[in-house]
Amino acid sequence: MSIGGVTLKPSEYEIRYYTDAECTREMNKDNPVRLSNGRAAVYVKIIPMVKGNYTLPNERDAVKGFYTVWTKGDKTKDFSNAKVTFYDAHNKKITKINYTGKPVMLIPRCKLASG
């Protein structure tokens, strides 16, 4: 993950999941996602962590977003046997990549098994 072009290590940020857009009700066993009409939004907050003799969440710099979950329906595809490949901007298949610490833009392609 990167913020402002700076790549962060997993130890440098924390991800929290919420069931409300205001990010006040953190998701847990007592506050699970509840589907209404087969779907629900999950709200995400990514918080950079301040390093030093102690670690405190830096809430003002948090990045917020959301995604939708839904029940399996007639048009739902099974991705358990999907084959995902990545390509660069020149349509060249990427099989490995050297870590440089810089963001990398890849184009994913997904092929579903038929039948």
Short mmCIF file of C-alpha atoms in Angstrom, two decimals:
data_model
loop_
_atom_site.label_atom_id
_atom_site.label_comp_id
_atom_site.label_asym_id
_atom_site.label_seq_id
_atom_site.Cartn_x
_atom_site.Cartn_y
_atom_site.Cartn_z
CA MET A 1 0.00 0.00 0.00
CA SER A 2 1.17 3.53 -0.66
CA ILE A 3 0.06 6.96 0.46
CA GLY A 4 1.24 10.02 -1.44
CA GLY A 5 3.62 7.89 -3.49
CA VAL A 6 5.32 6.44 -0.38
CA THR A 7 5.08 2.66 -0.01
CA LEU A 8 4.18 1.57 3.52
CA LYS A 9 5.09 -1.70 5.22
CA PRO A 10 2.19 -3.63 6.81
CA SER A 11 3.55 -2.65 10.24
CA GLU A 12 3.15 1.04 9.32
CA TYR A 13 -0.63 1.03 8.92
CA GLU A 14 -3.72 -0.52 10.45
CA ILE A 15 -6.93 -1.52 8.66
CA ARG A 16 -10.27 -1.33 10.46
CA TYR A 17 -13.66 -2.44 9.14
CA TYR A 18 -16.98 -0.76 9.99
CA THR A 19 -20.68 -1.34 9.34
CA ASP A 20 -21.57 2.37 9.05
CA ALA A 21 -20.42 5.15 6.74
CA GLU A 22 -19.36 7.34 9.68
CA CYS A 23 -16.92 4.60 10.80
CA THR A 24 -18.22 4.58 14.38
CA ARG A 25 -19.43 0.94 14.60
CA GLU A 26 -16.40 -1.30 14.15
CA MET A 27 -17.18 -4.72 12.69
CA ASN A 28 -16.77 -7.64 15.11
CA LYS A 29 -18.63 -10.75 16.30
CA ASP A 30 -21.18 -8.56 18.12
CA ASN A 31 -21.54 -6.18 15.16
CA PRO A 32 -21.34 -8.35 12.00
CA VAL A 33 -22.26 -7.36 8.46
CA ARG A 34 -26.02 -7.69 8.02
CA LEU A 35 -27.28 -8.12 4.48
CA SER A 36 -30.38 -6.17 3.50
CA ASN A 37 -31.97 -7.32 0.23
CA GLY A 38 -28.94 -9.56 -0.29
CA ARG A 39 -26.27 -6.86 -0.05
CA ALA A 40 -24.42 -4.63 2.39
CA ALA A 41 -21.66 -2.05 2.34
CA VAL A 42 -18.50 -2.58 4.38
CA TYR A 43 -16.61 0.58 5.26
CA VAL A 44 -12.84 0.52 5.59
CA LYS A 45 -10.46 2.88 7.36
CA ILE A 46 -6.69 2.63 6.77
CA ILE A 47 -4.74 4.42 9.49
CA PRO A 48 -1.01 5.23 9.21
CA MET A 49 0.82 4.47 12.46
CA VAL A 50 3.22 6.91 14.16
CA LYS A 51 6.50 5.23 15.06
CA GLY A 52 8.70 5.93 18.05
CA ASN A 53 8.84 4.64 21.61
CA TYR A 54 5.11 3.99 21.24
CA THR A 55 2.59 3.62 18.44
CA LEU A 56 -0.57 5.72 18.19
CA PRO A 57 -3.09 5.73 15.37
CA ASN A 58 -2.93 8.90 13.34
CA GLU A 59 -6.69 9.23 12.76
CA ARG A 60 -6.52 12.57 10.91
CA ASP A 61 -4.47 10.95 8.13
CA ALA A 62 -6.80 7.96 7.77
CA VAL A 63 -7.89 6.89 4.30
CA LYS A 64 -11.53 5.79 4.06
CA GLY A 65 -13.36 3.70 1.49
CA PHE A 66 -16.02 1.01 1.15
CA TYR A 67 -16.92 -2.10 -0.80
CA THR A 68 -20.14 -4.05 -1.28
CA VAL A 69 -20.80 -7.65 -0.27
CA TRP A 70 -23.82 -9.64 -1.42
CA THR A 71 -25.31 -13.10 -1.34
CA LYS A 72 -24.65 -15.55 -4.14
CA GLY A 73 -27.24 -15.13 -6.87
CA ASP A 74 -28.03 -16.56 -10.30
CA LYS A 75 -25.52 -14.29 -12.03
CA THR A 76 -22.75 -14.86 -9.49
CA LYS A 77 -19.57 -16.36 -10.95
CA ASP A 78 -17.43 -18.94 -9.15
CA PHE A 79 -13.89 -17.57 -9.00
CA SER A 80 -12.45 -20.50 -7.03
CA ASN A 81 -10.87 -21.94 -10.21
CA ALA A 82 -10.13 -18.63 -11.91
CA LYS A 83 -6.78 -18.04 -13.55
CA VAL A 84 -5.45 -14.52 -12.99
CA THR A 85 -2.56 -13.16 -15.04
CA PHE A 86 -0.95 -9.71 -14.95
CA TYR A 87 0.23 -7.55 -17.83
CA ASP A 88 2.18 -4.32 -18.03
CA ALA A 89 1.23 -1.20 -20.01
CA HIS A 90 2.81 -2.74 -23.14
CA ASN A 91 0.55 -5.82 -22.92
CA LYS A 92 3.51 -8.00 -21.86
CA LYS A 93 2.67 -10.83 -19.45
CA ILE A 94 4.34 -10.37 -16.06
CA THR A 95 5.57 -13.55 -14.36
CA LYS A 96 7.83 -11.97 -11.73
CA ILE A 97 8.67 -8.53 -10.47
CA ASN A 98 11.64 -7.23 -8.52
CA TYR A 99 10.84 -5.24 -5.38
CA THR A 100 11.94 -1.62 -5.71
CA GLY A 101 9.76 0.04 -3.10
CA LYS A 102 8.03 2.05 -5.84
CA PRO A 103 4.38 1.62 -6.87
CA VAL A 104 3.81 -0.75 -9.78
CA MET A 105 0.87 -0.52 -12.19
CA LEU A 106 -0.29 -3.89 -13.49
CA ILE A 107 -3.31 -4.85 -15.57
CA PRO A 108 -5.01 -7.98 -14.18
CA ARG A 109 -6.90 -10.38 -16.45
CA CYS A 110 -9.12 -13.10 -15.12
CA LYS A 111 -10.18 -16.22 -17.03
CA LEU A 112 -12.96 -18.33 -15.57
CA ALA A 113 -13.07 -22.08 -16.09
CA SER A 114 -16.07 -23.05 -18.19
CA GLY A 115 -18.54 -25.71 -17.15
#
